[in-house]
Structures are given as structure tokens and as C-alpha cells.
CSV table of C-alpha atoms in Angstrom, one decimal:
chain,number,residue,atom,x,y,z
A,277,MET,CA,105.4,-145.0,94.9
A,278,PHE,CA,101.7,-144.2,95.0
A,279,ARG,CA,102.5,-140.5,95.2
A,280,LEU,CA,104.2,-140.8,91.8
A,281,LEU,CA,101.2,-142.2,90.1
A,282,PRO,CA,99.4,-138.9,89.5
A,283,SER,CA,102.6,-137.4,88.0
A,284,LEU,CA,103.1,-140.5,85.8
A,285,LEU,CA,99.6,-140.3,84.6
A,286,LEU,CA,99.9,-136.7,83.8
A,287,CYS,CA,103.1,-137.2,81.8
A,288,SER,CA,101.4,-140.1,79.9
A,289,LEU,CA,98.4,-137.9,79.1
A,290,LEU,CA,100.6,-135.0,77.9
A,291,LEU,CA,102.6,-137.4,75.7
A,292,HIS,CA,99.4,-138.8,74.3
A,293,LEU,CA,98.0,-135.3,73.6
A,294,THR,CA,101.3,-134.2,72.0
A,295,ALA,CA,101.2,-137.3,69.7
A,296,LEU,CA,97.6,-136.5,68.8
A,297,PHE,CA,98.4,-132.9,68.0
A,298,ALA,CA,101.3,-133.9,65.8
A,299,ASN,CA,99.2,-136.4,63.9
A,300,ASP,CA,96.5,-133.8,63.4
A,301,ARG,CA,98.8,-131.3,61.8
A,302,PRO,CA,98.4,-131.0,58.0
A,303,VAL,CA,101.3,-132.8,56.3
A,304,ILE,CA,103.4,-131.5,53.4
A,305,LEU,CA,105.0,-134.5,51.8
A,306,LEU,CA,108.1,-133.8,49.9
A,307,LEU,CA,109.1,-136.4,47.4
A,308,GLY,CA,112.5,-135.5,45.9
A,309,ASP,CA,116.1,-136.6,45.1
A,310,SER,CA,119.5,-135.5,46.5
A,311,LEU,CA,118.6,-131.8,45.9
A,312,SER,CA,116.0,-132.2,48.7
A,313,SER,CA,117.5,-135.0,50.8
A,314,GLY,CA,120.4,-132.8,51.9
A,315,TYR,CA,123.3,-134.3,50.0
A,316,GLY,CA,126.6,-132.9,51.3
A,317,ILE,CA,124.8,-130.4,53.6
A,318,ALA,CA,124.4,-130.4,57.4
A,319,LEU,CA,120.9,-130.9,58.6
A,320,SER,CA,120.7,-127.4,60.1
A,321,GLU,CA,121.7,-125.8,56.7
A,322,ARG,CA,119.3,-127.7,54.4
A,323,TRP,CA,116.5,-125.8,52.7
A,324,THR,CA,114.1,-128.4,53.9
A,325,THR,CA,115.0,-127.7,57.5
A,326,ALA,CA,114.6,-124.0,56.9
A,327,LEU,CA,111.2,-124.6,55.3
A,328,GLN,CA,109.9,-126.2,58.4
A,329,ASP,CA,111.3,-123.3,60.5
A,330,ARG,CA,109.7,-120.8,58.1
A,331,LEU,CA,106.3,-122.6,58.3
A,332,THR,CA,106.4,-122.6,62.1
A,333,ASN,CA,107.6,-119.0,62.4
A,334,GLN,CA,104.9,-117.8,59.9
A,335,GLY,CA,102.2,-119.4,61.9
A,336,PHE,CA,101.4,-122.4,59.6
A,337,ALA,CA,100.6,-125.6,61.4
A,338,HIS,CA,101.9,-127.8,58.6
A,339,ARG,CA,104.4,-130.5,59.3
A,340,LEU,CA,107.0,-131.3,56.6
A,341,VAL,CA,107.7,-134.9,55.9
A,342,ASN,CA,110.8,-135.2,53.7
A,343,ALA,CA,110.7,-138.5,51.9
A,344,SER,CA,113.5,-137.5,49.5
A,345,VAL,CA,116.1,-140.0,48.6
A,346,THR,CA,119.5,-139.4,47.0
A,347,GLY,CA,119.6,-140.8,43.5
A,348,GLU,CA,115.9,-141.1,43.2
A,349,THR,CA,114.3,-141.2,39.8
A,350,SER,CA,110.7,-140.5,38.8
A,351,ARG,CA,110.1,-144.2,38.5
A,352,GLY,CA,111.4,-144.8,42.0
A,353,GLY,CA,109.3,-141.9,43.4
A,354,LEU,CA,106.2,-143.3,41.8
A,355,SER,CA,106.8,-146.7,43.2
A,356,ARG,CA,107.1,-145.3,46.8
A,357,LEU,CA,104.2,-142.8,46.6
A,358,PRO,CA,101.2,-145.1,47.3
A,359,GLU,CA,102.6,-146.2,50.7
A,360,LEU,CA,103.6,-142.7,51.6
A,361,LEU,CA,100.1,-141.3,50.8
A,362,GLN,CA,98.5,-144.1,52.9
A,363,ARG,CA,100.9,-143.5,55.8
A,364,HIS,CA,100.9,-139.7,56.0
A,365,ARG,CA,97.7,-138.7,54.3
A,366,PRO,CA,99.3,-135.4,53.2
A,367,ARG,CA,97.4,-132.2,52.6
A,368,TRP,CA,100.1,-131.3,50.0
A,369,VAL,CA,102.5,-133.4,47.9
A,370,VAL,CA,105.5,-131.6,46.6
A,371,ILE,CA,107.2,-133.4,43.7
A,372,GLU,CA,110.8,-132.6,43.1
A,373,LEU,CA,111.9,-135.4,40.8
A,374,GLY,CA,113.1,-136.0,37.2
A,375,GLY,CA,116.5,-134.5,37.5
A,376,ASN,CA,118.2,-137.8,37.7
A,377,ASP,CA,116.2,-139.1,34.7
A,378,GLY,CA,117.5,-136.2,32.6
A,379,LEU,CA,121.1,-136.6,33.8
A,380,ARG,CA,120.9,-140.3,32.8
A,381,GLY,CA,119.3,-139.5,29.4
A,382,LEU,CA,116.2,-141.6,30.1
A,383,GLY,CA,113.3,-141.4,27.8
A,384,LEU,CA,111.4,-138.2,28.1
A,385,ALA,CA,108.0,-139.8,27.6
A,386,GLN,CA,108.6,-142.2,30.5
A,387,THR,CA,109.6,-139.3,32.8
A,388,ARG,CA,106.5,-137.3,31.8
A,389,GLN,CA,104.3,-140.3,32.4
A,390,HIS,CA,105.7,-141.0,35.8
A,391,LEU,CA,105.3,-137.4,36.9
A,392,GLN,CA,101.8,-137.3,35.6
A,393,GLN,CA,100.9,-140.5,37.4
A,394,MET,CA,102.3,-139.0,40.7
A,395,VAL,CA,100.1,-135.9,40.2
A,396,HIS,CA,97.0,-138.0,39.4
A,397,LEU,CA,97.6,-140.5,42.3
A,398,SER,CA,98.1,-137.7,44.8
A,399,ARG,CA,94.9,-135.9,43.7
A,400,THR,CA,92.8,-139.0,43.8
A,401,LYS,CA,93.9,-139.5,47.4
A,402,GLY,CA,92.7,-136.0,48.2
A,403,SER,CA,96.1,-134.3,48.2
A,404,ASN,CA,97.0,-131.0,46.5
A,405,VAL,CA,100.2,-131.0,44.4
A,406,LEU,CA,103.0,-128.6,44.0
A,407,LEU,CA,105.4,-129.5,41.1
A,408,ILE,CA,109.0,-128.4,41.2
A,409,GLY,CA,110.6,-127.9,37.8
A,410,MET,CA,114.1,-128.9,36.9
A,411,LYS,CA,116.6,-128.1,34.1
A,412,ILE,CA,119.6,-130.1,33.1
A,413,PRO,CA,123.0,-129.2,31.6
A,414,PRO,CA,123.1,-129.1,27.8
A,415,ASN,CA,125.5,-131.9,27.4
A,416,LEU,CA,122.8,-134.2,25.9
A,417,GLY,CA,122.0,-131.5,23.3
A,418,PRO,CA,119.8,-128.4,23.4
A,419,VAL,CA,116.8,-130.2,21.9
A,420,TYR,CA,116.7,-132.8,24.7
A,421,SER,CA,117.3,-130.1,27.3
A,422,ARG,CA,114.4,-128.0,26.0
A,423,ARG,CA,112.1,-130.9,25.8
A,424,PHE,CA,113.0,-132.0,29.3
A,425,GLU,CA,112.2,-128.6,30.7
A,426,ALA,CA,108.9,-128.5,28.9
A,427,ILE,CA,107.8,-131.7,30.7
A,428,TYR,CA,107.1,-129.6,33.8
A,429,THR,CA,105.4,-126.7,32.2
A,430,GLY,CA,103.3,-129.1,30.2
A,431,ILE,CA,102.1,-131.0,33.2
A,432,ALA,CA,101.4,-127.8,35.1
A,433,ARG,CA,99.0,-126.6,32.4
A,434,GLN,CA,97.1,-129.8,31.7
A,435,GLY,CA,94.2,-131.6,33.2
A,436,GLN,CA,91.4,-130.3,35.4
A,437,GLY,CA,92.9,-127.3,37.2
A,438,GLN,CA,96.5,-126.2,36.7
A,439,VAL,CA,99.2,-127.7,38.9
A,440,PRO,CA,101.2,-125.0,40.8
A,441,LEU,CA,104.8,-125.0,39.6
A,442,VAL,CA,108.1,-123.8,40.9
A,443,PRO,CA,109.7,-123.2,37.5
A,444,PHE,CA,113.2,-124.2,38.5
A,445,LEU,CA,114.4,-125.3,41.9
A,446,LEU,CA,118.0,-124.0,41.4
A,447,GLU,CA,117.0,-120.7,39.9
A,448,GLY,CA,119.7,-118.2,40.8
A,449,VAL,CA,121.9,-121.0,42.1
A,450,ALA,CA,122.9,-123.3,39.2
A,451,GLY,CA,126.0,-122.2,37.4
A,452,ASP,CA,127.3,-120.0,40.2
A,453,SER,CA,130.3,-121.7,41.7
A,454,ALA,CA,130.0,-119.5,44.9
A,455,LEU,CA,126.6,-121.2,45.6
A,456,MET,CA,127.3,-124.7,44.5
A,457,GLN,CA,129.2,-127.6,46.0
A,458,THR,CA,132.4,-128.7,44.2
A,459,ASP,CA,130.4,-131.3,42.2
A,460,GLY,CA,128.7,-128.5,40.4
A,461,LEU,CA,125.3,-130.2,40.9
A,462,HIS,CA,124.2,-129.5,44.5
A,463,ALA,CA,123.8,-126.2,46.2
A,464,ASN,CA,126.0,-125.3,49.2
A,465,ALA,CA,124.7,-123.7,52.4
A,466,GLN,CA,124.4,-120.3,50.7
A,467,GLY,CA,122.6,-121.8,47.8
A,468,GLN,CA,120.2,-123.6,50.1
A,469,ALA,CA,118.8,-120.3,51.3
A,470,ILE,CA,118.0,-119.3,47.7
A,471,ILE,CA,116.3,-122.6,47.0
A,472,LEU,CA,114.1,-122.0,50.0
A,473,GLU,CA,113.0,-118.7,48.6
A,474,ASN,CA,112.3,-120.2,45.2
A,475,VAL,CA,109.9,-122.7,46.8
A,476,TRP,CA,108.4,-120.4,49.4
A,477,THR,CA,107.5,-117.8,46.8
A,478,VAL,CA,105.1,-120.3,45.2
A,479,LEU,CA,104.1,-122.3,48.3
A,480,GLU,CA,103.2,-119.5,50.7
A,481,PRO,CA,100.4,-118.0,48.7
A,482,LEU,CA,98.8,-121.4,48.3
A,483,LEU,CA,98.8,-122.0,52.0
A,484,GLU,CA,97.6,-118.4,52.6
A,485,LEU,CA,94.7,-119.0,50.3
A,486,GLY,CA,93.8,-122.2,52.1
A,487,THR,CA,94.0,-124.2,48.9
A,488,GLU,CA,93.9,-127.4,51.0
């Protein structure tokens, strides 16, 4: 039994060091809805899984914390954000919300306010912010659709320092039945790969520049 003690102590030390290293890695907190939570997609095929693999393979130490929830609205994301910021102390907060607001025809002013508050709260806690834009089908009318899309570009341009923006998460995917699930709202496995590139194109230069 006593001979096992050095081995047990070594294993305990290694586990402790591993935990410390994991906690020391800069966190990218992703706050999104079903487009990021992996609705209808196997874990191995999700764009978020591929993003963590890409970060690791490209030599970035960042750890992705995916706090996305299917059906989430901007109000719901805002209500969860303070606790997530306190728990993870992220270097980056990636906000992919608002799509469900638009699909439900919620007030544009409220959606804008919620997203603005998330940006402000994240920055006051020392986190950088990447905003992911969204578009909605024109069934609520072209005016509503245009104003909804303008929420993201408007937030990206305002305030002290522009907020980096992925113009549209589903660019090159939405409207293509070969890249979408049968519901016409969520990307399939092939579409997930394109989503990853849409995000990576904006995110990678920010990490390379050390804007953190």
C-alpha cells in the first residue's frame, strides 16, 4: 500500500496541474441559440466543435465555452450573461442572438436594447465582444426585415470602438436546401462547415492581433 502512495500523489498532482492549466486558458464564451447549440446535428459535426478543433490546431490556447440554448432570445441571453461572465471570466464574448426575436416578430427596439446591454456588460467586465449578425425571412415584410438586419450593423458601428461583426452567420447557407435541414432554418452537417468559415474569417484576425 505504501508503495502506491508516490504514484497516487503524482497522479493527484498531475490532475491538479491539468485543472489549473485548463482554468488559465483564455475563454471564448459563445452565447447563442439553436444555430449554435447544435440543434439536429451530432456533436462531432457542429460548427462549434469544429471551432474548438480549429483553435487548437492553429495553436491558439483559447477554450470555447458554448452557452447556447435552443430557443433563446436576446432577453434570455441578457438575463444569463452576468452569471456566465462571473463564472468564466471570458476573454471574448461571442453574441449570436436575436434570430428568435425576429422570427417571433418581437419589438425591434427591445432586441436592439438587449444586444446593446450585452455588449456593454461584457465590456465593463473586461471582455472583448464579437457580434454575429442575423437575417430573417421576409414573411414579416421587407421593412421589418431590413430594420432587423440593421440592428447588428448599427451596434457594430456605435460607441467607443467598433464592435467586430460577422455580418450573417448563415451566409452562403440560408436558402440552399442542400445545406439546410428539412426545417429550412438550421444548417445540416455540410452547412455547419460553411458557418465555421464565416465566423473564423472574422475571429482569427482578432486573435492573431492579440486584441484581448
